[in-house]
Tab-separated table of C-alpha atoms and ligand atoms in Angstrom:
chain	number	residue	atom	x	y	z
A	2	MET	CA	121.320	185.442	102.869
A	3	PHE	CA	123.430	184.592	105.937
A	4	THR	CA	123.068	180.595	106.295
A	5	THR	CA	124.933	180.301	109.377
A	6	LEU	CA	122.538	182.441	111.430
A	7	LEU	CA	119.912	181.116	113.452
A	8	PRO	CA	116.550	183.314	113.244
A	9	GLN	CA	116.086	185.714	116.102
A	10	GLN	CA	114.464	189.166	116.402
A	11	THR	CA	115.823	192.783	116.110
A	12	PRO	CA	115.066	194.260	119.196
A	13	ILE	CA	111.943	196.089	119.213
A	14	GLN	CA	112.193	199.653	119.604
A	15	SER	CA	111.528	200.959	122.954
A	16	SER	CA	111.953	204.452	124.476
A	17	LEU	CA	115.376	205.784	123.969
A	18	PRO	CA	117.293	207.794	126.735
A	19	HIS	CA	117.849	211.271	126.486
A	20	ASP	CA	121.908	211.049	126.596
A	21	LEU	CA	122.570	207.922	124.216
A	22	PHE	CA	126.178	208.331	124.833
A	23	GLU	CA	126.196	208.247	128.598
A	24	ALA	CA	123.546	205.341	128.515
A	25	ILE	CA	125.829	203.274	126.269
A	26	ASP	CA	128.965	203.838	128.490
A	27	GLY	CA	126.621	202.735	131.512
A	28	LEU	CA	125.839	199.400	129.484
A	29	LYS	CA	129.438	199.010	128.465
A	30	ARG	CA	130.608	198.755	131.967
A	31	GLU	CA	127.438	196.921	133.217
A	32	LEU	CA	128.154	194.289	130.293
A	33	ASN	CA	132.056	194.442	130.449
A	34	ALA	CA	131.630	195.118	126.837
A	35	ILE	CA	133.991	196.470	124.080
A	36	ILE	CA	132.717	198.377	121.065
A	37	LEU	CA	134.781	197.855	117.782
A	38	ALA	CA	133.670	200.179	114.904
A	39	HIS	CA	134.863	200.368	111.324
A	40	PHE	CA	136.081	203.625	109.948
A	41	TYR	CA	132.848	203.438	107.546
A	42	GLN	CA	130.433	203.698	110.497
A	43	ASP	CA	128.567	206.866	110.982
A	44	PRO	CA	130.613	209.445	113.074
A	45	ASP	CA	128.433	209.179	116.233
A	46	ILE	CA	129.205	205.314	116.162
A	47	GLN	CA	132.970	206.011	115.714
A	48	ASP	CA	132.929	208.353	118.599
A	49	VAL	CA	131.527	205.910	121.080
A	50	ALA	CA	133.756	203.081	120.072
A	51	ASP	CA	136.570	201.691	122.154
A	52	TYR	CA	138.647	200.926	118.899
A	53	ILE	CA	138.005	202.294	115.194
A	54	GLY	CA	140.036	200.286	112.624
A	55	ASP	CA	140.140	198.456	109.192
A	56	SER	CA	139.356	194.812	108.850
A	57	LEU	CA	142.662	193.775	110.217
A	58	GLY	CA	142.946	196.011	113.012
A	59	LEU	CA	139.579	194.903	113.971
A	60	SER	CA	140.443	191.188	113.853
A	61	ARG	CA	143.489	191.540	115.970
A	62	LYS	CA	141.556	193.403	118.506
A	63	ALA	CA	138.726	190.796	118.586
A	64	ALA	CA	141.304	188.191	119.049
A	65	ALA	CA	143.017	189.989	121.925
A	66	THR	CA	140.075	191.334	123.888
A	67	ASN	CA	139.004	190.013	127.473
A	68	ALA	CA	135.705	191.627	127.336
A	69	ASP	CA	132.617	189.526	127.629
A	70	VAL	CA	130.641	191.096	125.329
A	71	ILE	CA	132.080	192.410	121.459
A	72	VAL	CA	129.556	194.992	120.267
A	73	PHE	CA	130.608	195.205	116.457
A	74	ALA	CA	129.689	198.313	114.703
A	75	GLY	CA	130.654	197.059	111.182
A	76	VAL	CA	129.023	194.650	108.641
A	77	HIS	CA	128.116	190.889	109.155
A	78	PHE	CA	131.325	189.434	108.039
A	79	MET	CA	133.517	191.568	110.499
A	80	ALA	CA	131.077	190.623	113.528
A	81	GLU	CA	131.174	186.826	112.176
A	82	THR	CA	135.016	187.008	112.300
A	83	ALA	CA	135.025	188.156	115.767
A	84	LYS	CA	132.439	185.267	116.840
A	85	ILE	CA	134.914	183.003	115.068
A	86	LEU	CA	137.770	184.117	117.069
A	87	ASN	CA	135.631	184.235	120.254
A	88	PRO	CA	133.069	181.501	120.482
A	89	ASP	CA	132.265	181.745	123.932
A	90	LYS	CA	131.696	185.507	123.881
A	91	LEU	CA	128.679	187.258	123.118
A	92	VAL	CA	128.888	189.041	119.614
A	93	LEU	CA	126.198	191.692	119.133
A	94	LEU	CA	125.745	193.309	115.462
A	95	PRO	CA	123.324	196.454	115.821
A	96	ASP	CA	121.553	195.680	112.644
A	97	LEU	CA	121.735	191.770	111.495
A	98	ASN	CA	120.724	192.986	107.755
A	99	ALA	CA	124.235	194.974	107.574
A	100	GLY	CA	125.513	192.528	105.014
A	101	CYS	CA	128.321	193.049	102.251
A	102	SER	CA	127.799	193.066	98.612
A	103	LEU	CA	131.169	191.772	98.112
A	104	ALA	CA	130.668	188.892	100.637
A	105	ASP	CA	127.423	188.252	98.807
A	106	SER	CA	128.910	187.846	95.442
A	107	CYS	CA	130.628	184.582	96.611
A	108	PRO	CA	127.882	182.296	96.994
A	109	PRO	CA	129.281	179.290	99.131
A	110	ASP	CA	127.805	176.332	96.594
A	111	ALA	CA	129.164	177.844	93.642
A	112	PHE	CA	132.639	178.657	95.064
A	113	GLY	CA	132.736	174.844	96.334
A	114	LYS	CA	132.396	173.643	92.614
A	115	PHE	CA	134.907	176.317	91.456
A	116	LYS	CA	137.382	175.175	93.977
A	117	ALA	CA	136.803	171.576	93.267
A	118	GLU	CA	137.698	172.312	89.408
A	119	HIS	CA	141.252	173.199	90.491
A	120	PRO	CA	142.103	171.057	93.477
A	121	ASP	CA	145.895	171.737	93.029
A	122	HIS	CA	145.294	175.673	94.092
A	123	LEU	CA	145.919	176.956	97.441
A	124	VAL	CA	142.718	179.277	98.306
A	125	VAL	CA	143.445	182.916	99.668
A	126	SER	CA	140.212	184.664	100.629
A	127	TYR	CA	139.744	188.225	101.373
A	128	ILE	CA	138.279	188.519	104.803
A	129	ASN	CA	135.054	190.008	103.045
A	130	CYS	CA	133.282	186.833	102.656
A	131	SER	CA	130.931	184.234	104.513
A	132	ALA	CA	132.204	181.983	107.262
A	133	GLU	CA	131.051	179.134	104.998
A	134	ILE	CA	133.802	180.745	102.243
A	135	LYS	CA	136.490	181.050	104.940
A	136	ALA	CA	135.991	177.520	106.163
A	137	MET	CA	136.711	176.536	102.410
A	138	SER	CA	139.727	178.578	102.410
A	139	ASP	CA	143.500	178.049	103.309
A	140	ILE	CA	144.387	181.446	104.328
A	141	ILE	CA	142.169	184.675	104.774
A	142	CYS	CA	143.789	188.091	104.029
A	143	THR	CA	142.707	191.721	104.379
A	144	SER	CA	143.322	194.668	102.115
A	145	SER	CA	146.504	195.905	104.201
A	146	ASN	CA	148.042	192.250	104.310
A	147	ALA	CA	146.970	190.597	100.932
A	148	VAL	CA	150.407	191.287	99.085
A	149	GLN	CA	152.543	190.427	102.045
A	150	ILE	CA	150.340	187.151	102.475
A	151	VAL	CA	150.880	186.082	98.619
A	152	ASN	CA	154.365	186.957	98.931
A	153	GLN	CA	155.026	184.346	101.354
A	154	ILE	CA	153.505	181.749	99.398
A	155	PRO	CA	155.927	179.531	97.133
A	156	LYS	CA	156.309	180.698	93.792
A	157	ASP	CA	155.272	177.374	92.137
A	158	GLN	CA	152.185	177.046	94.154
A	159	PRO	CA	149.081	177.991	92.194
A	160	ILE	CA	146.410	180.350	93.880
A	161	ILE	CA	142.753	181.015	93.917
A	162	PHE	CA	142.014	184.499	94.894
A	163	ALA	CA	138.460	185.108	96.127
A	164	PRO	CA	135.890	187.052	96.162
A	165	ASP	CA	137.414	190.384	95.194
A	166	ARG	CA	138.541	190.712	91.717
A	167	ASN	CA	139.639	194.291	91.920
A	168	LEU	CA	141.944	193.563	95.108
A	169	GLY	CA	143.010	190.448	93.445
A	170	ARG	CA	144.090	192.378	90.394
A	171	TYR	CA	146.292	194.717	92.441
A	172	VAL	CA	147.630	192.074	94.234
A	173	MET	CA	148.762	190.441	91.022
A	174	GLU	CA	150.211	193.818	90.000
A	175	GLN	CA	152.127	194.022	92.987
A	176	THR	CA	153.471	190.595	93.302
A	177	GLY	CA	154.023	189.649	89.867
A	178	ARG	CA	152.079	186.622	90.593
A	179	GLU	CA	149.261	185.038	88.466
A	180	LEU	CA	146.219	184.368	90.441
A	181	LEU	CA	143.020	182.736	89.536
A	182	LEU	CA	140.601	185.246	90.537
A	183	TRP	CA	136.972	184.807	91.601
A	184	GLN	CA	134.760	187.360	89.788
A	185	GLY	CA	133.313	189.130	92.857
A	186	SER	CA	133.191	192.990	93.615
A	187	CYS	CA	131.867	195.755	95.684
A	188	ILE	CA	128.795	197.882	94.738
A	189	VAL	CA	130.438	200.937	96.607
A	190	HIS	CA	133.856	200.917	95.143
A	191	GLU	CA	132.349	200.394	91.608
A	192	THR	CA	130.589	203.453	91.659
A	193	PHE	CA	133.337	205.873	91.584
A	194	SER	CA	133.383	207.510	88.427
A	195	GLU	CA	136.919	208.212	86.826
A	196	LYS	CA	135.485	211.171	84.718
A	197	LYS	CA	134.620	212.908	87.884
A	198	ILE	CA	137.848	212.261	89.595
A	199	VAL	CA	139.432	213.805	86.706
A	200	GLN	CA	137.232	216.799	86.829
A	201	LEU	CA	138.015	217.365	90.708
A	202	LYS	CA	141.668	216.845	89.899
A	203	ILE	CA	141.411	219.772	87.440
A	204	GLU	CA	139.517	221.908	89.941
A	205	HIS	CA	141.930	220.925	92.900
A	206	PRO	CA	145.383	220.601	90.979
A	207	ASP	CA	147.136	220.132	94.422
A	208	ALA	CA	144.798	217.401	95.687
A	209	GLU	CA	146.182	213.660	95.784
A	210	VAL	CA	144.121	210.784	94.985
A	211	ILE	CA	144.176	208.062	97.398
A	212	ALA	CA	142.151	205.158	96.799
A	213	HIS	CA	141.210	201.400	98.458
A	214	PRO	CA	142.302	198.471	96.128
A	215	GLU	CA	138.686	197.540	96.019
A	216	CYS	CA	138.061	200.160	93.406
A	217	GLU	CA	138.315	199.557	89.589
A	218	PRO	CA	141.504	199.931	87.532
A	219	PRO	CA	140.706	203.139	85.742
A	220	VAL	CA	140.134	204.972	89.385
A	221	LEU	CA	143.213	203.350	90.982
A	222	ARG	CA	145.275	204.460	87.977
A	223	HIS	CA	144.821	208.143	89.086
A	224	ALA	CA	145.894	207.292	92.721
A	225	SER	CA	149.299	208.437	94.150
A	226	TYR	CA	148.524	205.961	97.103
A	227	ILE	CA	146.521	202.687	97.149
A	228	GLY	CA	145.863	201.138	100.574
A	229	SER	CA	143.535	199.799	103.332
A	230	THR	CA	141.407	202.328	105.369
A	231	THR	CA	143.920	202.281	108.005
A	232	ALA	CA	146.788	202.712	105.255
A	233	LEU	CA	144.916	205.603	103.516
A	234	LEU	CA	144.364	207.374	107.138
A	235	LYS	CA	148.104	207.059	107.881
A	236	TYR	CA	149.044	208.227	104.688
A	237	SER	CA	146.603	211.248	104.747
A	238	GLN	CA	148.494	212.333	108.078
A	239	SER	CA	152.081	211.569	106.905
A	240	SER	CA	151.930	213.045	103.350
A	241	ALA	CA	153.112	216.512	102.761
A	242	SER	CA	149.718	217.446	100.416
A	243	HIS	CA	147.125	219.373	102.425
A	244	SER	CA	144.370	218.099	99.929
A	245	PHE	CA	142.894	214.633	99.317
A	246	ILE	CA	140.484	213.138	96.933
A	247	VAL	CA	139.437	210.316	98.698
A	248	ALA	CA	138.345	207.096	96.627
A	249	THR	CA	136.737	204.958	99.304
A	250	GLU	CA	133.664	204.977	101.421
A	251	PRO	CA	133.476	208.535	102.779
A	252	GLY	CA	132.983	207.474	106.477
A	253	ILE	CA	136.791	207.161	106.857
A	254	ILE	CA	136.806	211.080	106.366
A	255	HIS	CA	135.564	211.704	109.691
A	256	GLN	CA	139.153	210.179	111.162
A	257	MET	CA	140.843	211.883	108.590
A	258	GLN	CA	139.328	215.372	109.433
A	259	LYS	CA	139.789	214.502	113.155
A	260	GLN	CA	143.492	213.856	112.724
A	261	THR	CA	144.545	216.681	110.671
A	262	PRO	CA	141.839	219.194	110.863
A	263	ASP	CA	143.777	221.650	108.772
A	264	LYS	CA	143.852	219.445	105.555
A	265	HIS	CA	141.081	219.111	102.997
A	266	PHE	CA	139.469	215.866	102.295
A	267	ILE	CA	137.063	215.473	99.088
A	268	PRO	CA	134.851	212.335	98.818
A	269	ALA	CA	135.253	210.878	95.572
A	270	PRO	CA	131.747	211.097	93.807
A	271	ALA	CA	129.614	208.440	92.291
A	272	ALA	CA	128.901	208.479	88.385
A	273	ASN	CA	125.397	209.556	88.661
A	274	ASN	CA	125.304	212.033	91.526
A	275	CYS	CA	123.699	209.658	94.047
A	276	ASN	CA	125.114	208.862	97.434
A	277	CYS	CA	125.995	205.359	96.483
A	278	ASN	CA	129.532	206.004	97.456
A	279	GLU	CA	128.321	205.415	101.137
A	280	CYS	CA	128.028	201.586	101.810
A	281	PRO	CA	124.278	201.360	102.313
A	282	PHE	CA	125.076	198.224	104.769
A	283	MET	CA	127.262	199.988	107.006
A	284	ARG	CA	125.059	202.669	107.142
A	285	LEU	CA	122.182	200.356	108.514
A	286	ASN	CA	124.057	200.498	111.947
A	287	THR	CA	122.805	203.788	114.160
A	288	LEU	CA	123.823	204.854	117.487
A	289	GLU	CA	120.055	204.063	118.357
A	290	LYS	CA	120.371	200.431	117.213
A	291	LEU	CA	123.769	200.025	119.024
A	292	TYR	CA	122.160	201.049	122.398
A	293	LEU	CA	119.192	198.864	121.832
A	294	ALA	CA	121.411	195.801	120.817
A	295	MET	CA	123.419	196.303	124.294
A	296	LYS	CA	120.239	196.888	126.423
A	297	HIS	CA	118.654	193.702	124.679
A	298	ARG	CA	121.800	191.671	124.265
A	299	GLN	CA	120.607	190.822	120.678
A	300	PRO	CA	121.115	190.591	117.652
A	301	GLU	CA	123.454	187.853	118.466
A	302	ILE	CA	126.047	186.386	115.808
A	303	LEU	CA	125.643	182.657	115.861
A	304	MET	CA	127.136	179.872	113.856
A	305	SER	CA	127.590	176.129	113.699
A	306	GLU	CA	130.582	174.939	115.411
A	307	GLU	CA	131.850	172.765	112.519
A	308	ILE	CA	131.970	176.129	110.470
A	309	ARG	CA	133.322	177.885	113.143
A	310	VAL	CA	136.074	175.429	113.556
A	311	ALA	CA	136.790	175.274	110.224
A	312	ALA	CA	136.640	179.188	109.342
A	313	VAL	CA	139.144	179.827	112.572
A	314	ARG	CA	142.192	178.239	110.905
A	315	PRO	CA	142.621	180.206	107.957
A	316	ILE	CA	142.216	183.405	110.127
A	317	GLN	CA	144.919	182.279	112.366
A	318	ARG	CA	147.240	181.547	109.574
A	319	MET	CA	146.742	185.136	108.743
A	320	LEU	CA	147.320	186.522	111.839
A	321	GLU	CA	150.474	184.393	112.095
A	322	MET	CA	151.536	185.420	108.572
A	323	SER	CA	151.260	189.141	109.367
A	324	ALA	CA	152.035	189.525	112.680
B	14	13P	P1	139.368	197.678	105.030
B	14	13P	O1	139.787	196.388	105.367
B	14	13P	O2	140.615	198.486	104.538
B	14	13P	O3	138.934	198.331	106.264
B	14	13P	O4	138.482	197.489	104.225
B	14	13P	C1	137.130	196.839	104.304
B	14	13P	C2	135.908	197.021	103.465
B	14	13P	O5	135.135	196.668	103.488
B	14	13P	C3	136.393	197.904	102.363
B	14	13P	O6	135.292	198.135	101.659
B	15	SF4	FE1	131.151	195.285	101.503
B	15	SF4	FE2	131.606	197.423	99.935
B	15	SF4	FE3	130.106	197.905	102.205
B	15	SF4	FE4	133.103	197.239	102.006
B	15	SF4	S1	132.068	198.909	101.194
B	15	SF4	S2	131.371	196.614	103.621
B	15	SF4	S3	133.204	195.578	100.483
B	15	SF4	S4	129.614	196.464	100.588
């Protein structure tokens, strides 16, 4: 699945200390490590992290850190981005199988052919993609800066937008630009049921629907606010509403509830009463695996220097364009 990875072993389960939080703290000092965590991680992991953020915030933090070791509690493309920006640092991912269905929906060979068929197009890729796709891109974006970045590109410049068709469609609406969309999507954000959201709205007439732009148009149509995970968190704090139906991975609710304990957050449900609104990849990371990764200094993110050098350029462009 991850063609840039060299094979290595996931640490063998060894005996765990009584107090994992204290042990992780000790290892953090010993390794001069920073723990970066995405909002979709388990509450325990969020509570042990030095920084919790969305993809843009995490990339900025990874670009600026002077720690020797980055422990990345998120999914593979996020840790890979940290490694692209920090070739000399040890970047650890608690579970190497923590992939992303959206990144996997854009295989490099097929995307290379697609790009070759449109040589006059500039390639803007959502950060949820592999290092190989980044290496084929001109500019990377995240859900928090995609509109801002597309707006900075000359109007007569044709653009390929990959891999998320839902974010692409949303950017088209917001910018009034025609984008050539790669037809990728996220299994988690496609699972939300419009019907159940409508039912919830009837049961909670005062609740505002807030949604991530990776959701499909029928869900986005019900949202009074659409944004990245950080943007949704900030909106839940600043809005006068006291109740929210949250159409993104429910891990974010831990921070929402922590920031405004008096407000009420309802996770948007999946269509068939399953827990498929939880990202199965993010959930592969656990506090135990995080501890073991630090203790054994693996699994480590590795990639070819050729791909890394090609992939760092569009990421730096994004950081400059969204400064
Ligand atoms: P954010 O950049 O909003 O954190 O989104 C990342 C992601 O993977 C959403 O599914
Ligand atoms: Fe990927 Fe979707 Fe999980 Fe985000 S929620 S990491 S896009 S699979």
